[in-house]
Tab-separated table of C-alpha atoms in Angstrom:
chain	number	residue	atom	x	y	z
A	1	MET	CA	-21.909	-5.487	16.050
A	2	ILE	CA	-18.741	-3.183	17.533
A	3	ASP	CA	-20.139	0.258	18.559
A	4	GLU	CA	-17.986	2.698	16.153
A	5	SER	CA	-16.602	4.244	19.012
A	6	ALA	CA	-14.025	1.557	19.324
A	7	LEU	CA	-12.241	2.904	16.780
A	8	LEU	CA	-11.745	6.091	18.941
A	9	GLU	CA	-10.259	3.855	21.685
A	10	SER	CA	-8.457	0.932	19.770
A	11	LYS	CA	-5.214	1.121	17.503
A	12	THR	CA	-5.408	-2.594	16.336
A	13	LEU	CA	-9.160	-2.284	15.785
A	14	ARG	CA	-8.235	0.470	13.425
A	15	SER	CA	-5.416	-0.916	11.981
A	16	SER	CA	-7.548	-4.156	10.845
A	17	VAL	CA	-9.296	-1.798	8.427
A	18	LEU	CA	-7.326	0.612	6.993
A	19	ASP	CA	-7.573	-1.631	3.610
A	20	ARG	CA	-10.467	-0.235	3.342
A	21	THR	CA	-10.418	3.797	2.121
A	22	ASP	CA	-12.823	3.098	-0.632
A	23	VAL	CA	-15.644	3.525	2.664
A	24	LEU	CA	-14.251	7.637	2.651
A	25	ASP	CA	-15.977	8.342	-1.427
A	26	LYS	CA	-18.631	6.219	-0.441
A	27	VAL	CA	-19.478	8.976	2.070
A	28	LYS	CA	-18.426	11.602	0.997
A	29	ALA	CA	-16.268	12.950	-2.534
A	30	LEU	CA	-12.521	13.221	-1.262
A	31	SER	CA	-10.175	15.471	-3.283
A	32	LEU	CA	-7.341	14.229	-4.170
A	33	LEU	CA	-3.974	16.971	-5.997
A	34	PRO	CA	-2.447	16.462	-8.716
A	35	ASP	CA	-0.219	13.014	-8.169
A	36	GLY	CA	-3.922	11.488	-7.452
A	37	MET	CA	-2.555	10.456	-4.298
A	38	HIS	CA	-2.587	13.023	-1.456
A	39	VAL	CA	-4.249	16.201	-0.295
A	40	THR	CA	-2.932	18.286	2.309
A	41	THR	CA	-4.184	19.597	5.912
A	42	ALA	CA	-7.055	22.330	4.515
A	43	MET	CA	-8.116	19.489	2.217
A	44	VAL	CA	-8.212	16.554	4.982
A	45	ALA	CA	-10.585	19.912	7.138
A	46	ALA	CA	-12.005	20.711	4.214
A	47	TYR	CA	-13.198	16.477	4.133
A	48	PHE	CA	-14.327	16.681	7.231
A	49	GLU	CA	-15.833	20.243	7.787
A	50	VAL	CA	-13.839	21.128	10.492
A	51	THR	CA	-10.630	23.307	11.234
A	52	VAL	CA	-7.331	23.344	10.057
A	53	GLU	CA	-6.205	23.669	13.576
A	54	VAL	CA	-8.487	20.506	14.824
A	55	VAL	CA	-6.217	18.357	12.057
A	56	ARG	CA	-2.846	19.930	13.222
A	57	GLN	CA	-4.136	19.189	17.021
A	58	LEU	CA	-4.957	15.903	15.377
A	59	THR	CA	-1.795	15.188	14.211
A	60	LYS	CA	0.821	16.023	17.268
A	61	ARG	CA	-1.385	13.826	19.424
A	62	HIS	CA	-1.512	10.957	16.654
A	63	ARG	CA	2.135	11.666	14.722
A	64	GLU	CA	3.850	8.393	15.150
A	65	GLU	CA	0.416	6.462	14.379
A	66	LEU	CA	-0.071	8.668	10.697
A	67	GLU	CA	3.333	8.512	10.153
A	68	VAL	CA	3.178	4.671	9.106
A	69	ASN	CA	0.143	5.335	7.429
A	70	GLY	CA	0.897	7.558	5.030
A	71	MET	CA	1.355	11.433	6.860
A	72	ALA	CA	4.133	13.033	5.501
A	73	VAL	CA	5.791	16.497	6.520
A	74	LEU	CA	7.719	17.465	3.480
A	75	ARG	CA	11.124	20.245	4.187
A	76	GLY	CA	13.368	21.847	1.627
A	77	SER	CA	14.326	20.792	-1.590
A	78	ASP	CA	11.297	17.510	-0.817
A	79	LEU	CA	8.946	20.156	-0.581
A	80	ARG	CA	9.812	22.556	-3.691
A	81	GLN	CA	10.175	19.341	-5.799
A	82	PHE	CA	6.154	18.449	-4.748
A	83	GLU	CA	4.768	21.795	-5.141
A	84	SER	CA	6.220	22.098	-8.574
A	85	ASP	CA	4.775	18.480	-9.535
A	86	ASN	CA	1.123	19.455	-8.052
A	87	MET	CA	0.928	22.788	-9.333
A	88	SER	CA	-3.022	23.971	-8.392
A	89	LEU	CA	-5.081	25.655	-6.807
A	90	SER	CA	-4.914	23.842	-3.911
A	91	LEU	CA	-1.582	24.259	-3.697
A	92	ALA	CA	-1.295	27.687	-4.796
A	93	SER	CA	-3.570	29.560	-2.171
A	94	TYR	CA	-0.305	29.101	0.649
A	95	PRO	CA	2.106	30.995	1.695
A	96	GLN	CA	5.021	30.960	-0.927
A	97	ALA	CA	7.533	31.108	2.163
A	98	ARG	CA	5.886	28.650	3.739
A	99	ARG	CA	8.474	25.917	5.433
A	100	SER	CA	6.979	22.523	5.510
A	101	LEU	CA	4.190	21.148	3.956
A	102	THR	CA	2.170	17.934	6.026
A	103	ILE	CA	0.558	15.378	3.207
A	104	TYR	CA	-1.734	12.155	3.806
A	105	SER	CA	-2.058	9.770	1.129
A	106	ARG	CA	-5.932	7.988	1.324
A	107	ARG	CA	-4.555	5.626	4.115
A	108	ALA	CA	-3.971	8.363	6.702
A	109	VAL	CA	-7.264	10.373	6.269
A	110	LEU	CA	-9.191	7.152	6.959
A	111	ASN	CA	-6.822	6.955	9.845
A	112	VAL	CA	-7.706	10.544	10.945
A	113	THR	CA	-11.457	9.310	10.398
A	114	MET	CA	-11.130	7.002	13.440
A	115	LEU	CA	-9.397	9.214	15.886
A	116	LEU	CA	-11.507	12.674	15.395
A	117	ARG	CA	-14.307	12.729	17.545
A	118	ASP	CA	-15.561	15.648	16.359
A	119	SER	CA	-16.841	15.652	13.416
A	120	HIS	CA	-20.290	14.412	11.865
A	121	VAL	CA	-18.278	13.055	8.202
A	122	ALA	CA	-15.747	10.619	10.277
A	123	ARG	CA	-19.121	9.564	12.333
A	124	GLN	CA	-20.767	8.549	8.961
A	125	VAL	CA	-17.288	7.407	7.445
A	126	ARG	CA	-16.786	5.057	11.009
A	127	THR	CA	-20.315	2.949	11.391
A	128	TYR	CA	-20.686	2.919	7.441
A	129	LEU	CA	-17.198	1.173	7.758
A	130	LEU	CA	-17.899	-1.078	10.755
A	131	ASP	CA	-21.396	-2.076	8.723
A	132	MET	CA	-19.669	-2.873	5.679
A	133	GLU	CA	-17.166	-4.781	8.339
A	134	TYR	CA	-19.982	-6.805	10.013
A	135	SER	CA	-21.717	-7.586	6.849
A	136	GLY	CA	-18.731	-9.125	5.712
A	137	ARG	CA	-18.547	-11.546	8.437
A	138	THR	CA	-22.100	-12.190	8.511
A	139	GLN	CA	-23.190	-13.210	5.467
A	140	PRO	CA	-23.367	-16.954	5.075
A	141	VAL	CA	-21.918	-18.159	2.125
A	142	ASP	CA	-24.965	-20.073	0.825
A	143	ASN	CA	-26.307	-16.819	-0.022
A	144	LEU	CA	-23.804	-15.664	-2.354
A	145	PRO	CA	-24.283	-15.647	-6.480
A	146	GLY	CA	-22.202	-18.025	-7.952
A	147	PRO	CA	-17.920	-17.529	-8.863
A	148	ASP	CA	-19.117	-17.243	-12.864
A	149	THR	CA	-21.209	-14.005	-12.351
A	150	VAL	CA	-19.388	-10.509	-12.015
A	151	LEU	CA	-21.903	-9.656	-9.314
A	152	LEU	CA	-19.423	-11.817	-6.888
A	153	ASP	CA	-18.610	-9.652	-4.234
A	154	ASP	CA	-15.265	-9.070	-4.613
A	155	ARG	CA	-14.236	-7.990	-0.665
A	156	ILE	CA	-15.058	-11.411	0.233
A	157	ASP	CA	-12.509	-12.722	-2.481
A	158	GLN	CA	-9.953	-10.278	-1.297
A	159	ARG	CA	-10.600	-11.161	2.584
A	160	ILE	CA	-10.073	-14.831	1.968
A	161	THR	CA	-6.765	-14.085	-0.240
A	162	HIS	CA	-5.843	-12.146	2.984
A	163	ILE	CA	-6.423	-14.991	5.133
A	164	LEU	CA	-4.971	-17.731	2.709
A	165	GLY	CA	-1.271	-15.555	2.058
A	166	LYS	CA	-1.241	-14.682	5.889
A	167	THR	CA	-1.808	-17.680	7.653
A	168	VAL	CA	-2.617	-20.711	6.185
A	169	VAL	CA	0.605	-20.860	3.724
A	170	PRO	CA	2.646	-20.073	6.067
A	171	MET	CA	1.368	-22.901	8.395
A	172	PHE	CA	1.953	-25.279	5.380
A	173	ASN	CA	5.926	-23.208	5.344
A	174	ALA	CA	5.966	-24.496	8.651
A	175	LEU	CA	4.614	-27.868	8.482
A	176	ILE	CA	6.665	-28.614	5.550
A	177	ALA	CA	10.007	-27.537	6.979
A	178	ALA	CA	9.048	-29.568	10.329
A	179	SER	CA	7.815	-32.669	8.502
A	180	GLY	CA	9.390	-35.990	7.069
A	181	GLU	CA	7.354	-38.879	5.660
A	182	HIS	CA	4.228	-36.728	5.021
A	183	ARG	CA	6.108	-33.518	3.723
A	184	ARG	CA	5.159	-33.965	0.144
A	185	GLU	CA	1.412	-34.512	0.660
A	186	LEU	CA	2.076	-30.868	2.507
A	187	ILE	CA	4.083	-29.838	-0.565
A	188	GLU	CA	0.356	-30.916	-2.938
A	189	LEU	CA	-1.685	-28.828	-0.290
A	190	ARG	CA	-0.197	-25.950	-0.154
A	191	GLU	CA	0.250	-25.916	-4.085
A	192	ASP	CA	-3.651	-26.479	-3.739
A	193	ILE	CA	-3.876	-23.662	-1.983
A	194	GLU	CA	-1.610	-21.035	-3.722
A	195	ASN	CA	-3.656	-21.821	-7.191
A	196	VAL	CA	-7.039	-20.709	-5.091
A	197	GLU	CA	-5.494	-17.425	-4.047
A	198	ARG	CA	-4.097	-17.063	-7.881
A	199	THR	CA	-7.365	-17.680	-8.724
A	200	LEU	CA	-9.144	-15.092	-6.473
A	201	CYS	CA	-6.587	-12.623	-7.758
A	202	ARG	CA	-7.087	-13.091	-11.517
A	203	HIS	CA	-10.874	-12.785	-10.085
A	204	HIS	CA	-10.432	-9.953	-7.881
A	205	ARG	CA	-8.912	-8.076	-11.300
A	206	ARG	CA	-11.437	-8.803	-14.104
A	207	ILE	CA	-14.054	-7.032	-11.433
A	208	SER	CA	-11.716	-4.158	-11.136
A	209	THR	CA	-11.086	-3.981	-15.137
A	210	LEU	CA	-14.840	-4.783	-15.662
A	211	GLU	CA	-15.773	-1.720	-13.198
A	212	GLU	CA	-12.575	0.521	-14.279
A	213	GLU	CA	-11.849	0.789	-11.260
A	214	ILE	CA	-8.119	1.210	-11.397
A	215	PRO	CA	-7.855	2.108	-15.510
A	216	ALA	CA	-4.304	0.387	-16.620
A	217	ASP	CA	-3.572	4.068	-18.382
A	218	ARG	CA	-4.374	5.953	-15.444
A	219	VAL	CA	-1.820	4.161	-13.067
A	220	ARG	CA	0.902	4.222	-15.576
A	221	ASP	CA	0.243	7.928	-16.437
A	222	SER	CA	-0.105	8.517	-12.790
A	223	ILE	CA	3.307	6.418	-11.841
A	224	ALA	CA	5.242	8.714	-14.982
A	225	ALA	CA	3.999	12.033	-12.974
A	226	MET	CA	5.755	10.937	-9.934
A	227	THR	CA	9.026	12.224	-8.470
A	228	TRP	CA	11.815	9.717	-6.843
A	229	GLN	CA	10.361	10.549	-3.645
A	230	ALA	CA	6.141	10.194	-4.589
A	231	PHE	CA	7.651	6.697	-5.775
A	232	GLU	CA	9.064	5.977	-3.168
A	233	ARG	CA	5.930	6.253	-0.906
A	234	HIS	CA	4.059	4.604	-3.587
A	235	VAL	CA	5.974	1.665	-3.116
A	236	ALA	CA	5.863	1.778	0.707
A	237	ASP	CA	1.614	2.557	0.466
A	238	LEU	CA	2.110	-1.111	-1.688
A	239	LEU	CA	4.428	-3.022	0.287
A	240	ARG	CA	1.778	-2.389	3.248
A	241	ARG	CA	-1.687	-3.244	1.351
A	242	ASP	CA	-0.003	-6.966	0.570
A	243	GLY	CA	0.586	-7.167	4.463
A	244	CYS	CA	4.182	-5.948	4.991
A	245	SER	CA	4.736	-3.654	8.371
A	246	ASP	CA	7.397	-1.709	10.001
A	247	VAL	CA	7.775	-0.220	6.501
A	248	VAL	CA	10.118	2.453	6.856
A	249	VAL	CA	11.155	5.249	4.278
A	250	ARG	CA	14.600	6.547	4.180
A	251	GLN	CA	14.048	9.110	1.301
A	252	THR	CA	17.477	10.532	1.128
A	253	ARG	CA	19.534	11.811	-1.117
A	254	ILE	CA	22.216	10.207	0.302
A	255	ASP	CA	23.139	6.279	-2.221
A	256	ARG	CA	23.445	3.890	0.089
A	257	GLY	CA	21.061	1.854	-2.079
A	258	ILE	CA	18.408	0.610	0.080
A	259	ASP	CA	15.447	3.339	0.118
A	260	ILE	CA	12.695	1.184	2.176
A	261	THR	CA	12.696	-1.631	5.069
A	262	ALA	CA	9.844	-3.487	5.689
A	263	ARG	CA	8.966	-6.963	7.701
A	264	THR	CA	6.346	-9.202	5.579
A	265	ALA	CA	3.169	-10.575	7.136
A	266	ASP	CA	5.375	-14.180	8.070
A	267	GLY	CA	8.159	-12.308	9.641
A	268	ARG	CA	11.047	-12.307	6.735
A	269	THR	CA	12.138	-8.916	6.396
A	270	VAL	CA	12.643	-6.669	2.822
A	271	ALA	CA	15.038	-4.209	1.566
A	272	VAL	CA	13.829	-2.602	-1.364
A	273	ARG	CA	15.622	-0.114	-3.865
A	274	CYS	CA	13.372	1.995	-6.160
A	275	LYS	CA	14.685	3.561	-9.119
A	276	ASN	CA	12.294	6.242	-10.675
A	277	ARG	CA	13.759	6.200	-14.340
A	278	ALA	CA	12.443	7.373	-17.784
A	279	GLY	CA	10.862	4.524	-19.825
A	280	HIS	CA	13.389	4.520	-22.413
A	281	ARG	CA	16.272	3.885	-19.606
A	282	HIS	CA	17.429	0.679	-18.081
A	283	VAL	CA	19.155	-0.056	-14.799
A	284	PRO	CA	22.417	-0.718	-15.133
A	285	SER	CA	24.293	-3.436	-13.724
A	286	SER	CA	26.080	-0.759	-11.269
A	287	ASP	CA	22.666	0.089	-9.272
A	288	MET	CA	22.110	-3.599	-9.464
A	289	GLN	CA	25.523	-4.781	-8.136
A	290	ARG	CA	25.327	-1.760	-5.065
A	291	PHE	CA	22.108	-2.834	-3.787
A	292	ALA	CA	22.963	-6.276	-3.863
A	293	GLY	CA	25.635	-5.671	-1.931
A	294	ALA	CA	23.881	-3.600	0.486
A	295	ALA	CA	20.909	-6.150	0.968
A	296	ARG	CA	22.755	-9.466	0.795
A	297	ALA	CA	26.124	-7.947	2.686
A	298	VAL	CA	25.655	-5.460	5.153
A	299	GLU	CA	22.114	-5.583	5.799
A	300	ARG	CA	21.137	-9.152	5.268
A	301	VAL	CA	18.010	-9.183	4.317
A	302	ASP	CA	15.720	-11.917	3.195
A	303	VAL	CA	13.271	-10.528	0.606
A	304	ALA	CA	15.936	-8.528	-1.320
A	305	LEU	CA	13.012	-6.201	-4.122
A	306	PHE	CA	14.215	-4.146	-6.762
A	307	VAL	CA	11.786	-1.884	-8.586
A	308	THR	CA	11.941	0.554	-11.353
A	309	THR	CA	9.218	2.205	-13.863
A	310	SER	CA	11.513	1.583	-16.516
A	311	TYR	CA	13.473	-2.241	-17.086
A	312	PHE	CA	16.922	-3.517	-16.379
A	313	SER	CA	19.565	-3.894	-18.461
A	314	HIS	CA	20.482	-7.974	-19.402
A	315	GLU	CA	23.472	-7.752	-17.149
A	316	ALA	CA	21.700	-6.072	-14.582
A	317	GLN	CA	18.904	-9.097	-14.539
A	318	ALA	CA	22.094	-11.561	-14.616
A	319	VAL	CA	23.523	-9.648	-11.157
A	320	ALA	CA	19.963	-9.680	-9.633
A	321	ASP	CA	19.554	-13.567	-10.145
A	322	LEU	CA	23.488	-14.367	-9.044
A	323	GLY	CA	22.415	-12.328	-5.917
A	324	GLY	CA	18.808	-13.388	-5.260
A	325	VAL	CA	17.731	-9.401	-5.925
A	326	LEU	CA	13.690	-10.001	-6.992
A	327	THR	CA	13.137	-7.586	-9.681
A	328	VAL	CA	9.367	-5.637	-10.838
A	329	ASP	CA	10.074	-3.569	-14.192
A	330	ARG	CA	7.622	-1.612	-15.648
A	331	GLU	CA	4.852	-4.124	-16.575
A	332	GLU	CA	5.181	-5.932	-13.651
A	333	LEU	CA	4.853	-2.383	-11.165
A	334	GLY	CA	1.884	-1.599	-12.930
A	335	ALA	CA	0.098	-5.173	-12.708
A	336	TRP	CA	1.487	-4.603	-8.701
A	337	SER	CA	-0.418	-1.141	-8.685
A	338	ALA	CA	-3.443	-1.887	-10.281
A	339	GLY	CA	-4.387	-4.473	-7.510
A	340	ALA	CA	-2.006	-8.264	-7.741
A	341	ARG	CA	-0.422	-9.190	-5.521
A	342	LEU	CA	3.658	-9.549	-5.153
A	343	ARG	CA	4.160	-13.559	-4.795
A	344	ALA	CA	7.340	-12.616	-2.865
A	345	LEU	CA	5.548	-11.168	-0.140
A	346	ARG	CA	3.261	-14.050	0.460
C-alpha cells in the first residue's frame, strides 16, 4: 500500500485521486459558503486546524496547481458580486474594504490536503483516502453483491466507467479508423461497451437517488442562485469531473463567444459557451451564431458546447444543428450536475 507521504511528493498521484472529495466529510465536516460549492481561506484553515497564514503560504507555493483544481482569487466587480450572493457570517467578518478574496472548491480543498504537511486533520484525510483507494483496487470481484442490490459499491461502478470512457472506447475508435474488413465487428463491440458504460451510469444515478446524495431540487436551486462567474466555474468543475484537462475559465466581460476551453481525455479540443439566464428567457439565435463562429471559424475546436440554465429558441437550435454545436439546456444541465456524464466528452 502507498504511504500517505507519497501524496506530498507526487503531483501525478495527487491528480489521480482528486475526484474523491467525499473523503473530506468522512474525516471531518467541511462547512461551505451559501453557494454550496466554495470556502474561504479562513474556512480552509479552520477545517485543517492551522493558521490562516499557513494556508496562505501554501497557496503561494502551489498556486498554479491549486488554480487548476478550483482555487480562484476574486477582485473588483467579481468580488463584489460574489459577496452579494454569499452574504453570511463567514464573509461578514472580513474587513469591508478588502481588495481580494481567495475561494476554494471542494476539489481544491482536497488538493490542499495532499500538500499540507503539519496538520493532523490533513494526515487523517490522506490516510483515509489511500485506504479507500487500496480497498477499491484489491477487493476480489467474487466478493461483490449481485447487480440488482443497492448495496453494490458504486465506487467500483465509477472506476469501471472511468476506464471504459478513457481507455477502451478511445481504443476502439482508433481501431475502427484504421480497420478495413473487421470494421463492422469493431463497431458492434464498441456499441456493446458503450451500453455497459450507460448501464453503470444509470446504476450510479439510481444509488445516488436512493441515498439522496444529490437531490434534484437542491441541484436546480443551487444553479439558479449562481452568478455568471459562479456558473462558469461550476461548468468548469463538471468538465474536470468528466475527465477533461487543461480547463481554462476566461471569466471576462468582453464577449468573444467562448467562456471555457479544455481538452477531452482522448485529446479533442473543447470550447464552451455558458449562458446564465432566467428559466423563461430562451437563448436567441444571435448568441448561438456568435459562439458557432468563434468556435468553428476562429479557434476551430473539435467540440463546441453551449450550456445554458434556460432553454434554446427554435432558431438557436437550428443554428446549433447547422454549425455542429452541441447544446445543453436546463434539464440536461441538471442531470449533468447530478452526476450523469455528457456523451460528447466520452
